[in-house]
Amino acid sequence: MRITCLISLLLLLGLSKSLAGGSANISVAAGYMVDRGSKWTLAEAVQKQFSPFVEKQKVNLGYNRNDAAWCYFKFKNKDASQEARVWLCFDNYHIDSLSIFEGQGMKLMGDRTTGRSPFMSSLAYELRLKPGEERTLWARLKKQTSFFDFSFRLDSAAQLEAQSSKKMTLVAFFIGIAFLLLMINGILLLMTRKRLYAYYICYSLLTVCYVVVTMNFAKHLLFPNLLHLSEVRIFSGALWYIALSYFLCCFLELKEHQFFKYRLINALCGVNLFLVVLSATFLYIYPDFDFRYFFISGYIVFMLAIVVLFWSALTHLRIERDQAIYALLAFAPQLAWGGCLILRTFEIIPYSLGDDWMVFASLYEVFLFGAVLSRNYIEVFLKNTELMREVILEKENSLRTINHVQLRERRNIANIIHDNVGSKIAHIIHLFDMKNAKLAKQNIRELASDIRDISHKILPKALDEGALVSSLRSQIAILNAGLDDAEIEFFCYDFPERIEQKWVYDMYLIALEAISNAFKHGQASLVTIEFYGYADSYHFQFTDDGRGFDMQRTGMGFGLDNMEKRVGYYQGHFEISSVVGQGTVIQIVIPA
């Protein structure tokens, strides 16, 4: 952020510097006169009374409709031995037409003409004065429908070339940066489909359009024969600001956090858009229409929108500090420029900050917001990468847990087979060796019964048909038969006898795990299991009166952690509560 601000400040300061102009060997006397309605010819104008006009004096005609300003200039080369060359420059290069009359010839340039100045920095006309020569020339400046001001100065060709090159380089550099950021954010738009990037692209394109027209880029380099650059400048500037307002609304998330201001900004942008469309329509149908009130209304709405946006950014400091600071840093130059423009338009203050300030402030905004959006995406990308790494790590842990469970189950099966099946098979073989077939057959029948019991304990066949309740009730009966001072109670409330869900296998194993934990770790004497059936979910509760444990100091063990993972796989909810000396309660909810 600091680097961005420093670069912009240096460029603005560099732009504000001006090379010393004029020529010490040439004197000039000048005057001007306003031609209301542009009625005079040159022959009529020379007969009028002119007001004094000095170099670099700003003449402001205010709002003007089809008026013209006539100027005369009397030059004298004070050097009696050397020719003098100088350029007469008019700083307002958005004059519709500038006609220079000298002798019988006329030079025409301006936005509504095909003629253009040799220099981008100003409308300029070359003078060559012989030693001691005096010469008079006349100029007619016209602005059809707009606020109109102008001034003149004398500069050398070297100074004008330096100023033009400086401005051209700076604008080309920033436009290049803007298009680079546009390309980056265009890629981000395709990747994320977020509206914020679309607003930024629209606003940046209009900014570039406004800049190339306002800075005389369009007339000087791109479209020298286009005769409607004044209208393009006005309308692109209005649309640019509307797009900026919508972008800032999205950037500051005003719809979510400051809905009233969001609606107010939308209303102001709607009024501005209506004025743009209406004025464009009238301009096309009635070219001589008086647009004074359209301009004044547009400026007022424009200033109100600036104030509301600035107010919104200040308020946003309490919500998202960094985003608000970026918006304020980018928007402060516009607030200053817009305020000065409005006050200057209504002649409350004598000077405004000028077009150059606004152009570079807008380019600075494009650069700042483009960098911010790109940086924000990179941060989100890095966070997502870290999250993906954590997800992968969690999956690896889950796989390790599953492997541990499988290993433990296999070990249990191996122990059962070794302790029960293996020993009985060895006994049967011994009986056959003793030729006691009768007793051997009886042991074989007992072994077959034991194998069925072992298979049922591992995973009952009835579970394949969804008989969770009957399978668990059967297993609990077997467990209760082997308990002396403890008991397992099992209750069902509106719970279906058969459930065609994959989680019945896991629920069966979870129930056996809960019973085992209650007796093995909790030393419980009573375990109560309750199943509840609801329209949208199934609830399972396991309660024991065992020793319990301190959940703050003792985390969930391997068995409980495995239960939670199994429930989570089915988007279920797992909750455990335990108090030392008061037992443990496990609650599970699985959506239907």
Coordinates of C-alpha atoms in Angstrom, one line a residue:
M1 CA 0.0 0.0 0.0
R2 CA 2.8 2.4 0.9
I3 CA 4.7 1.8 -2.3
T4 CA 1.5 2.4 -4.4
C5 CA 0.8 5.7 -2.6
L6 CA 4.4 6.8 -3.0
I7 CA 4.5 6.1 -6.7
S8 CA 1.2 7.9 -7.3
L9 CA 2.3 10.9 -5.3
L10 CA 5.6 11.2 -7.2
L11 CA 3.8 11.0 -10.5
L12 CA 1.2 13.6 -9.5
L13 CA 3.9 15.9 -8.3
G14 CA 5.9 15.3 -11.5
L15 CA 2.8 16.1 -13.5
S16 CA 2.1 19.3 -11.6
K17 CA 5.6 20.7 -12.4
S18 CA 5.7 22.9 -15.5
L19 CA 8.6 24.0 -17.5
A20 CA 9.3 27.6 -17.8
G21 CA 7.7 29.0 -20.9
G22 CA 7.8 32.0 -23.1
S23 CA 10.6 33.8 -24.9
A24 CA 12.4 36.7 -23.5
N25 CA 12.9 38.3 -27.0
I26 CA 9.1 38.4 -27.8
S27 CA 6.6 40.8 -26.3
V28 CA 2.8 40.2 -26.6
A29 CA -0.2 42.4 -26.1
A30 CA -3.6 40.6 -26.2
G31 CA -7.3 41.1 -25.7
Y32 CA -10.5 39.0 -25.8
M33 CA -14.2 39.5 -26.5
V34 CA -17.2 37.1 -26.1
D35 CA -19.3 36.6 -29.2
R36 CA -22.7 35.5 -28.0
G37 CA -24.3 33.0 -30.4
S38 CA -21.2 33.0 -32.6
K39 CA -22.6 35.7 -35.0
W40 CA -19.5 37.7 -35.9
T41 CA -17.2 37.4 -38.8
L42 CA -13.5 38.4 -38.5
A43 CA -14.3 41.8 -40.1
E44 CA -17.0 42.4 -37.5
A45 CA -14.9 41.2 -34.6
V46 CA -11.9 43.5 -35.3
Q47 CA -14.3 46.5 -34.8
K48 CA -15.3 45.4 -31.3
Q49 CA -14.0 46.6 -27.9
F50 CA -11.7 43.9 -26.4
S51 CA -10.9 43.3 -22.7
P52 CA -7.2 43.1 -21.7
F53 CA -5.8 39.5 -21.8
V54 CA -2.4 38.6 -20.3
E55 CA -0.3 35.5 -20.6
K56 CA -1.5 32.6 -18.3
Q57 CA -4.7 34.5 -17.3
K58 CA -7.6 32.1 -17.0
V59 CA -10.7 33.4 -18.8
N60 CA -13.9 31.6 -17.5
L61 CA -17.1 32.0 -19.6
G62 CA -19.1 29.7 -17.3
Y63 CA -21.7 27.6 -19.0
N64 CA -21.7 28.4 -22.7
R65 CA -24.1 27.5 -25.4
N66 CA -22.8 28.0 -28.9
D67 CA -20.8 31.1 -27.9
A68 CA -17.3 32.0 -29.2
A69 CA -14.4 34.0 -27.9
W70 CA -12.4 36.3 -30.1
C71 CA -8.8 37.1 -29.2
Y72 CA -6.2 39.3 -30.8
F73 CA -2.4 39.1 -30.2
K74 CA 0.2 41.7 -31.1
F75 CA 3.7 40.2 -31.1
K76 CA 7.0 42.0 -31.4
N77 CA 10.5 40.5 -31.8
K78 CA 12.6 42.8 -29.6
D79 CA 15.8 41.4 -31.0
A80 CA 16.8 43.5 -34.0
S81 CA 19.5 41.0 -35.2
Q82 CA 18.0 37.5 -34.8
E83 CA 14.8 35.7 -35.9
A84 CA 12.5 34.5 -33.1
R85 CA 10.5 31.3 -33.1
V86 CA 7.8 30.7 -30.5
W87 CA 4.5 28.8 -30.2
L88 CA 1.2 30.4 -29.2
C89 CA -0.4 27.8 -26.9
F90 CA -4.0 27.4 -25.6
D91 CA -4.1 25.1 -22.5
N92 CA -7.7 24.0 -23.0
Y93 CA -7.1 21.3 -25.6
H94 CA -10.8 20.4 -25.5
I95 CA -12.0 23.5 -27.4
D96 CA -14.4 22.4 -30.1
S97 CA -12.7 24.6 -32.7
L98 CA -9.7 27.0 -32.6
S99 CA -9.3 29.2 -35.7
I100 CA -6.1 31.2 -36.1
F101 CA -6.3 34.1 -38.6
E102 CA -3.1 35.5 -39.9
G103 CA -3.2 37.6 -43.1
Q104 CA -5.2 35.8 -45.6
G105 CA -4.6 32.3 -44.1
M106 CA -6.4 30.4 -41.4
K107 CA -5.4 27.4 -39.3
L108 CA -8.1 25.2 -37.8
M109 CA -7.8 22.7 -35.0
G110 CA -9.9 21.3 -32.1
D111 CA -12.2 18.5 -31.0
R112 CA -14.9 19.2 -33.6
T113 CA -12.4 19.5 -36.5
T114 CA -10.1 17.2 -38.3
G115 CA -7.2 19.5 -37.5
R116 CA -4.9 18.8 -34.5
S117 CA -2.1 20.4 -32.7
P118 CA 1.5 19.1 -33.3
F119 CA 1.8 18.7 -29.5
M120 CA -0.3 16.6 -27.1
S121 CA 0.0 19.1 -24.2
S122 CA -1.8 22.0 -25.8
L123 CA -3.3 23.5 -28.9
A124 CA -0.3 25.3 -30.4
Y125 CA 0.4 27.6 -33.4
E126 CA 3.9 28.4 -34.5
L127 CA 5.1 32.0 -35.0
R128 CA 8.3 33.0 -36.8
L129 CA 9.2 36.7 -36.4
K130 CA 12.0 38.3 -38.3
P131 CA 14.4 40.6 -36.4
G132 CA 12.4 43.6 -35.0
E133 CA 9.2 42.4 -36.7
E134 CA 5.7 43.2 -35.4
R135 CA 2.7 41.0 -36.2
T136 CA -0.9 40.8 -35.3
L137 CA -3.1 37.6 -35.5
W138 CA -6.6 36.8 -34.5
A139 CA -8.0 33.7 -32.9
R140 CA -11.6 32.5 -32.6
L141 CA -12.3 29.9 -29.8
K142 CA -15.6 28.0 -29.7
K143 CA -17.2 25.5 -27.3
Q144 CA -20.7 24.5 -28.5
T145 CA -22.4 23.3 -25.2
S146 CA -20.4 23.1 -22.0
F147 CA -18.5 25.1 -19.4
F148 CA -15.8 27.0 -21.1
D149 CA -12.5 28.5 -20.0
F150 CA -9.2 29.1 -21.6
S151 CA -5.8 30.8 -21.3
F152 CA -2.8 31.3 -23.5
R153 CA 1.0 31.2 -23.1
L154 CA 4.1 31.3 -25.2
D155 CA 6.4 28.3 -25.3
S156 CA 9.3 27.0 -27.3
A157 CA 9.2 23.8 -29.4
A158 CA 11.6 22.0 -27.0
Q159 CA 9.4 22.9 -24.0
L160 CA 6.3 21.7 -25.7
E161 CA 7.9 18.5 -26.9
A162 CA 9.2 17.8 -23.4
Q163 CA 5.7 18.4 -21.8
S164 CA 4.0 16.2 -24.4
S165 CA 6.5 13.4 -24.1
K166 CA 6.2 13.5 -20.4
K167 CA 2.5 13.3 -20.4
M168 CA 2.4 10.7 -23.2
T169 CA 4.9 8.5 -21.3
L170 CA 3.0 8.7 -18.0
V171 CA -0.4 8.1 -19.6
A172 CA 1.0 5.2 -21.7
F173 CA 2.7 3.7 -18.6
F174 CA -0.5 3.8 -16.5
I175 CA -2.7 2.6 -19.3
G176 CA -0.3 -0.4 -19.8
I177 CA -0.5 -1.1 -16.0
A178 CA -4.3 -0.8 -16.2
F179 CA -4.5 -3.3 -19.0
L180 CA -2.2 -5.7 -17.2
L181 CA -4.4 -5.5 -14.2
L182 CA -7.5 -5.9 -16.4
M183 CA -6.0 -9.1 -17.8
I184 CA -5.2 -10.5 -14.4
N185 CA -8.6 -9.6 -13.0
G186 CA -10.2 -11.0 -16.2
I187 CA -8.6 -14.3 -15.5
L188 CA -9.7 -14.1 -11.8
L189 CA -13.3 -13.4 -13.0
L190 CA -13.2 -16.6 -15.2
M191 CA -11.8 -18.6 -12.3
T192 CA -14.1 -17.3 -9.5
R193 CA -17.2 -15.9 -11.3
K194 CA -17.4 -13.2 -8.6
R195 CA -19.3 -10.0 -9.5
L196 CA -16.6 -7.8 -7.9
Y197 CA -14.1 -8.6 -10.7
A198 CA -16.7 -7.9 -13.4
Y199 CA -17.4 -4.5 -11.8
Y200 CA -13.7 -3.7 -11.7
I201 CA -13.2 -4.6 -15.3
C202 CA -16.1 -2.5 -16.5
Y203 CA -15.0 0.5 -14.3
S204 CA -11.4 0.2 -15.5
L205 CA -12.3 0.1 -19.2
L206 CA -14.4 3.2 -18.8
T207 CA -11.5 4.8 -16.8
V208 CA -9.1 4.1 -19.7
C209 CA -11.6 5.5 -22.2
Y210 CA -12.1 8.6 -20.1
V211 CA -8.3 9.1 -19.7
V212 CA -7.4 8.7 -23.4
V213 CA -10.0 11.3 -24.3
T214 CA -9.4 13.7 -21.5
M215 CA -5.6 13.7 -21.8
N216 CA -5.8 14.4 -25.6
F217 CA -4.5 10.9 -26.3
A218 CA -7.5 10.1 -28.5
K219 CA -7.3 13.2 -30.6
H220 CA -3.5 13.4 -30.8
L221 CA -2.7 9.7 -31.5
L222 CA -5.8 7.5 -32.0
F223 CA -8.8 9.2 -33.7
P224 CA -7.7 12.5 -35.1
N225 CA -10.7 12.6 -37.5
L226 CA -13.3 11.9 -34.9
L227 CA -15.6 14.9 -34.4
H228 CA -17.5 14.0 -31.2
L229 CA -14.7 13.6 -28.7
S230 CA -16.3 16.3 -26.4
E231 CA -19.4 14.2 -26.1
V232 CA -17.4 11.0 -25.6
R233 CA -15.5 12.7 -22.8
I234 CA -18.6 13.8 -21.0
F235 CA -20.6 10.6 -21.3
S236 CA -17.6 8.3 -20.6
G237 CA -16.8 10.3 -17.5
A238 CA -20.4 10.0 -16.2
L239 CA -20.6 6.3 -17.0
W240 CA -17.1 5.8 -15.5
Y241 CA -18.2 7.2 -12.2
I242 CA -21.4 5.1 -12.2
A243 CA -19.4 2.0 -12.7
L244 CA -16.9 3.1 -9.9
S245 CA -19.9 3.6 -7.5
Y246 CA -21.2 0.1 -8.1
F247 CA -17.7 -1.3 -7.8
L248 CA -17.2 0.4 -4.4
C249 CA -20.6 -0.8 -3.2
C250 CA -19.5 -4.3 -3.9
F251 CA -15.9 -3.8 -2.6
L252 CA -17.2 -2.4 0.7
E253 CA -20.1 -4.9 0.8
L254 CA -22.6 -2.1 1.4
K255 CA -25.6 -4.2 0.6
E256 CA -24.8 -6.5 3.5
H257 CA -23.5 -4.0 6.1
Q258 CA -24.9 -0.5 5.1
F259 CA -28.1 -1.2 3.2
F260 CA -29.5 2.4 3.4
K261 CA -26.4 3.9 1.9
Y262 CA -26.4 1.1 -0.7
R263 CA -29.9 2.1 -1.8
L264 CA -29.0 5.8 -1.7
I265 CA -26.0 5.2 -4.0
N266 CA -28.1 3.1 -6.3
A267 CA -30.7 5.9 -6.5
L268 CA -28.0 8.5 -7.2
C269 CA -26.4 6.3 -9.9
G270 CA -29.9 5.8 -11.4
V271 CA -30.4 9.5 -11.6
N272 CA -27.0 10.0 -13.2
L273 CA -27.7 7.3 -15.8
F274 CA -31.1 8.8 -16.6
L275 CA -29.4 12.2 -17.1
V276 CA -26.8 10.7 -19.4
V277 CA -29.4 8.9 -21.5
L278 CA -31.7 11.9 -21.6
S279 CA -29.0 14.4 -22.5
A280 CA -27.6 12.0 -25.2
T281 CA -31.1 11.7 -26.7
F282 CA -31.7 15.5 -26.7
L283 CA -28.2 16.1 -28.1
Y284 CA -29.0 13.8 -31.0
I285 CA -32.5 15.2 -31.7
Y286 CA -31.9 18.9 -30.7
P287 CA -28.2 19.7 -31.1
D288 CA -28.9 23.4 -30.0
F289 CA -30.8 22.4 -26.8
D290 CA -29.7 24.2 -23.6
F291 CA -28.1 21.6 -21.5
R292 CA -27.3 24.0 -18.6
Y293 CA -29.6 22.3 -16.1
F294 CA -28.5 18.8 -17.1
F295 CA -24.9 19.8 -16.4
I296 CA -25.8 21.4 -13.1
S297 CA -28.0 18.5 -12.0
G298 CA -25.3 16.0 -13.0
Y299 CA -22.7 17.8 -11.0
I300 CA -24.9 18.0 -7.9
V301 CA -25.8 14.3 -8.1
F302 CA -22.1 13.5 -8.8
M303 CA -21.0 15.3 -5.6
L304 CA -23.7 13.8 -3.5
A305 CA -22.6 10.3 -4.6
I306 CA -19.0 11.1 -3.7
V307 CA -20.0 12.3 -0.2
V308 CA -22.1 9.2 0.4
L309 CA -19.4 6.8 -0.8
F310 CA -16.8 8.6 1.4
W311 CA -19.1 8.4 4.3
S312 CA -19.7 4.7 3.7
A313 CA -15.9 4.1 3.6
L314 CA -15.5 5.9 6.9
T315 CA -18.3 3.8 8.5
H316 CA -16.8 0.6 7.0
L317 CA -13.7 1.2 9.2
R318 CA -15.5 -0.5 12.0
I319 CA -16.4 -3.5 9.9
E320 CA -13.4 -4.3 7.7
R321 CA -10.6 -1.9 8.4
D322 CA -8.2 -2.8 5.6
Q323 CA -10.9 -2.6 2.9
A324 CA -12.1 0.7 4.2
I325 CA -8.5 2.2 4.3
Y326 CA -8.0 1.1 0.6
A327 CA -11.3 2.8 -0.4
L328 CA -10.4 6.0 1.5
L329 CA -6.9 6.2 0.1
A330 CA -8.3 5.7 -3.4
F331 CA -11.3 8.0 -3.0
A332 CA -9.8 11.0 -1.2
P333 CA -8.3 12.5 -4.4
Q334 CA -11.7 12.3 -6.1
L335 CA -13.4 13.9 -3.1
A336 CA -11.0 16.8 -3.3
W337 CA -11.3 17.1 -7.1
G338 CA -15.1 16.7 -7.1
G339 CA -15.6 19.3 -4.4
C340 CA -13.3 21.8 -6.1
L341 CA -15.1 21.2 -9.5
I342 CA -18.5 21.8 -8.1
L343 CA -17.4 24.9 -6.1
R344 CA -15.6 26.3 -9.2
T345 CA -18.6 25.6 -11.4
F346 CA -20.8 27.7 -9.2
E347 CA -18.0 30.3 -8.9
I348 CA -17.6 29.9 -5.1
I349 CA -13.9 29.4 -5.4
P350 CA -11.7 30.8 -8.2
Y351 CA -9.7 27.7 -9.1
S352 CA -10.2 23.9 -9.5
L353 CA -7.7 21.1 -9.5
G354 CA -8.0 20.6 -13.2
D355 CA -8.4 17.5 -15.5
D356 CA -4.8 16.3 -14.9
W357 CA -5.5 15.7 -11.2
M358 CA -8.7 13.7 -11.9
V359 CA -7.1 11.6 -14.6
F360 CA -4.1 10.6 -12.5
A361 CA -6.4 10.0 -9.5
S362 CA -8.6 7.7 -11.5
L363 CA -5.5 5.9 -12.9
Y364 CA -4.2 5.6 -9.4
E365 CA -7.5 4.0 -8.4
V366 CA -7.3 1.5 -11.2
F367 CA -3.8 0.6 -10.2
L368 CA -4.6 0.4 -6.4
F369 CA -7.8 -1.6 -6.7
G370 CA -6.3 -3.9 -9.3
A371 CA -3.4 -4.7 -7.1
V372 CA -5.6 -5.1 -4.0
L373 CA -8.0 -7.5 -5.8
S374 CA -5.1 -9.5 -7.2
R375 CA -3.4 -9.6 -3.7
N376 CA -6.7 -10.6 -2.1
Y377 CA -7.1 -13.5 -4.5
I378 CA -3.5 -14.6 -3.9
E379 CA -4.2 -14.6 -0.1
V380 CA -7.4 -16.6 -0.6
F381 CA -5.6 -19.0 -2.9
L382 CA -2.8 -19.5 -0.3
K383 CA -5.4 -20.0 2.5
N384 CA -7.3 -22.5 0.3
T385 CA -4.0 -24.3 -0.4
E386 CA -3.3 -24.5 3.3
L387 CA -6.9 -25.7 3.9
M388 CA -6.5 -28.4 1.2
R389 CA -3.2 -29.5 2.9
E390 CA -5.1 -29.8 6.2
V391 CA -7.9 -31.7 4.5
I392 CA -5.4 -34.1 2.9
L393 CA -3.6 -34.5 6.3
E394 CA -7.0 -35.2 7.9
K395 CA -7.8 -37.8 5.3
E396 CA -4.4 -39.4 5.9
N397 CA -5.2 -39.5 9.6
S398 CA -8.6 -41.0 8.9
L399 CA -7.0 -43.7 6.7
R400 CA -4.5 -44.5 9.5
T401 CA -7.5 -44.6 12.0
I402 CA -9.3 -47.0 9.7
N403 CA -6.2 -49.2 9.4
H404 CA -5.9 -49.2 13.2
V405 CA -9.6 -50.2 13.5
Q406 CA -9.2 -53.0 10.9
L407 CA -6.0 -54.2 12.6
R408 CA -7.8 -54.3 16.0
E409 CA -10.8 -56.1 14.5
R410 CA -8.6 -58.7 12.8
R411 CA -6.6 -59.1 16.0
N412 CA -9.9 -59.7 17.9
I413 CA -11.0 -62.2 15.3
A414 CA -7.6 -64.0 15.4
N415 CA -7.8 -64.2 19.2
I416 CA -11.4 -65.6 19.1
I417 CA -10.4 -68.2 16.5
H418 CA -7.2 -69.1 18.3
D419 CA -8.8 -69.3 21.8
N420 CA -12.0 -71.0 20.8
V421 CA -11.9 -72.6 17.4
G422 CA -8.3 -73.6 17.4
S423 CA -8.3 -75.3 20.8
K424 CA -11.5 -77.2 20.0
I425 CA -10.2 -78.4 16.6
A426 CA -7.1 -79.7 18.4
H427 CA -9.3 -81.5 20.9
I428 CA -11.4 -83.0 18.1
I429 CA -8.3 -84.3 16.4
H430 CA -7.2 -85.8 19.7
L431 CA -10.6 -87.5 20.1
F432 CA -10.3 -89.1 16.6
D433 CA -6.9 -90.3 17.5
M434 CA -8.4 -91.9 20.6
K435 CA -11.0 -93.5 18.3
N436 CA -13.8 -91.7 20.3
A437 CA -16.0 -90.8 17.3
K438 CA -19.1 -90.1 19.3
L439 CA -17.5 -87.5 21.5
A440 CA -15.7 -86.0 18.5
K441 CA -19.0 -85.6 16.6
Q442 CA -20.5 -83.9 19.7
N443 CA -17.5 -81.5 19.8
I444 CA -17.9 -80.8 16.0
R445 CA -21.5 -79.8 16.6
E446 CA -20.5 -77.5 19.4
L447 CA -17.7 -76.0 17.2
A448 CA -20.2 -75.3 14.4
S449 CA -22.5 -73.5 17.0
D450 CA -19.5 -71.5 18.3
I451 CA -18.6 -70.5 14.7
R452 CA -22.1 -69.2 14.1
D453 CA -22.0 -67.3 17.4
I454 CA -18.6 -65.8 16.4
S455 CA -19.9 -64.8 13.0
H456 CA -23.0 -63.2 14.6
K457 CA -20.8 -61.3 17.0
I458 CA -18.6 -59.9 14.3
L459 CA -21.5 -58.8 12.0
P460 CA -24.9 -60.4 12.1
K461 CA -26.3 -61.6 8.8
A462 CA -29.6 -59.9 9.6
L463 CA -27.9 -56.5 9.2
D464 CA -27.8 -57.1 5.4
E465 CA -31.6 -56.8 5.5
G466 CA -31.5 -53.6 7.7
A467 CA -32.5 -55.4 10.9
L468 CA -30.5 -53.2 13.2
V469 CA -32.9 -53.4 16.2
S470 CA -33.2 -57.2 16.2
S471 CA -29.5 -57.8 15.6
L472 CA -28.6 -55.5 18.5
R473 CA -31.3 -56.9 20.8
S474 CA -30.0 -60.5 20.1
Q475 CA -26.4 -59.5 20.8
I476 CA -27.4 -57.6 24.0
A477 CA -29.2 -60.7 25.2
I478 CA -26.0 -62.7 24.8
L479 CA -24.0 -60.1 26.6
N480 CA -26.5 -59.9 29.5
A481 CA -26.3 -63.6 29.9
G482 CA -22.6 -63.3 30.6
L483 CA -22.8 -60.4 33.0
D484 CA -23.1 -61.0 36.8
D485 CA -23.4 -57.6 38.5
A486 CA -24.2 -55.4 35.4
E487 CA -27.0 -55.0 32.9
I488 CA -27.7 -53.6 29.5
E489 CA -31.1 -52.1 28.8
F490 CA -32.3 -51.4 25.3
F491 CA -35.4 -49.3 24.4
C492 CA -36.8 -48.2 21.0
Y493 CA -39.3 -45.4 20.5
D494 CA -41.0 -45.2 17.0
F495 CA -37.8 -46.7 15.6
P496 CA -38.3 -48.9 12.5
E497 CA -37.4 -52.6 12.7
R498 CA -35.7 -52.4 9.3
I499 CA -33.8 -49.5 7.8
E500 CA -32.4 -49.7 4.3
Q501 CA -29.4 -47.5 5.1
K502 CA -25.7 -48.2 4.9
W503 CA -25.0 -46.7 8.3
V504 CA -26.8 -49.6 10.1
Y505 CA -23.5 -51.6 10.1
D506 CA -21.6 -48.7 11.6
M507 CA -24.4 -48.1 14.1
Y508 CA -24.2 -51.7 15.2
L509 CA -20.5 -51.5 15.8
I510 CA -20.8 -48.1 17.5
A511 CA -23.3 -49.6 20.0
L512 CA -21.0 -52.5 20.8
E513 CA -18.1 -50.1 21.2
A514 CA -20.2 -47.9 23.6
I515 CA -21.1 -50.9 25.7
S516 CA -17.5 -52.2 25.8
N517 CA -16.2 -48.7 26.8
A518 CA -18.9 -48.4 29.6
F519 CA -17.9 -51.7 31.2
K520 CA -14.2 -51.7 30.4
H521 CA -13.2 -48.1 31.2
G522 CA -16.2 -46.7 33.1
Q523 CA -16.8 -49.7 35.4
A524 CA -20.5 -49.2 34.8
S525 CA -23.2 -51.4 36.3
L526 CA -26.0 -50.2 34.0
V527 CA -25.9 -49.2 30.3
T528 CA -29.1 -47.8 28.8
I529 CA -29.5 -47.7 25.0
E530 CA -32.3 -45.7 23.5
F531 CA -33.2 -45.4 19.8
Y532 CA -35.7 -42.7 18.6
G533 CA -37.2 -42.5 15.2
Y534 CA -38.4 -39.1 13.7
A535 CA -39.6 -38.0 10.3
D536 CA -36.3 -36.3 9.4
S537 CA -33.7 -38.0 11.6
Y538 CA -32.8 -40.9 13.8
H539 CA -31.6 -40.3 17.4
F540 CA -29.4 -42.7 19.4
Q541 CA -28.5 -42.3 23.1
F542 CA -26.1 -44.4 25.1
T543 CA -26.1 -43.7 28.9
D544 CA -24.0 -45.4 31.6
D545 CA -23.7 -44.9 35.4
G546 CA -19.9 -45.5 35.4
R547 CA -17.0 -43.4 36.7
G548 CA -17.1 -40.8 33.9
F549 CA -14.2 -38.6 33.1
D550 CA -13.1 -34.9 33.0
M551 CA -13.6 -33.8 29.4
Q552 CA -11.4 -30.7 29.9
R553 CA -8.4 -32.8 30.9
T554 CA -9.0 -36.0 29.1
G555 CA -9.6 -36.0 25.4
M556 CA -11.6 -38.5 23.4
G557 CA -9.8 -41.8 23.1
F558 CA -9.3 -43.8 19.9
G559 CA -12.7 -45.5 20.2
L560 CA -14.7 -42.4 20.7
D561 CA -12.8 -40.5 18.0
N562 CA -13.5 -43.4 15.6
M563 CA -17.2 -43.2 16.5
E564 CA -17.3 -39.5 15.7
K565 CA -15.6 -40.0 12.3
R566 CA -18.1 -42.7 11.4
V567 CA -21.0 -40.5 12.3
G568 CA -19.5 -37.5 10.5
Y569 CA -19.2 -39.6 7.3
Y570 CA -23.0 -39.7 7.1
Q571 CA -23.4 -35.9 7.9
G572 CA -24.5 -36.8 11.4
H573 CA -24.0 -35.1 14.7
F574 CA -22.0 -36.7 17.5
E575 CA -22.0 -35.3 21.1
I576 CA -20.5 -36.7 24.3
S577 CA -20.9 -35.4 27.8
S578 CA -19.4 -36.8 30.9
V579 CA -18.9 -35.9 34.6
V580 CA -16.5 -37.6 37.0
G581 CA -18.5 -39.9 39.2
Q582 CA -21.7 -39.4 37.3
G583 CA -21.3 -41.5 34.1
T584 CA -21.2 -40.7 30.5
V585 CA -23.9 -39.9 27.8
I586 CA -23.3 -40.2 24.1
Q587 CA -25.9 -38.7 21.7
I588 CA -25.9 -39.3 18.0
V589 CA -28.2 -37.8 15.3
I590 CA -28.2 -39.1 11.8
P591 CA -30.4 -37.4 9.1
A592 CA -33.1 -39.6 7.6

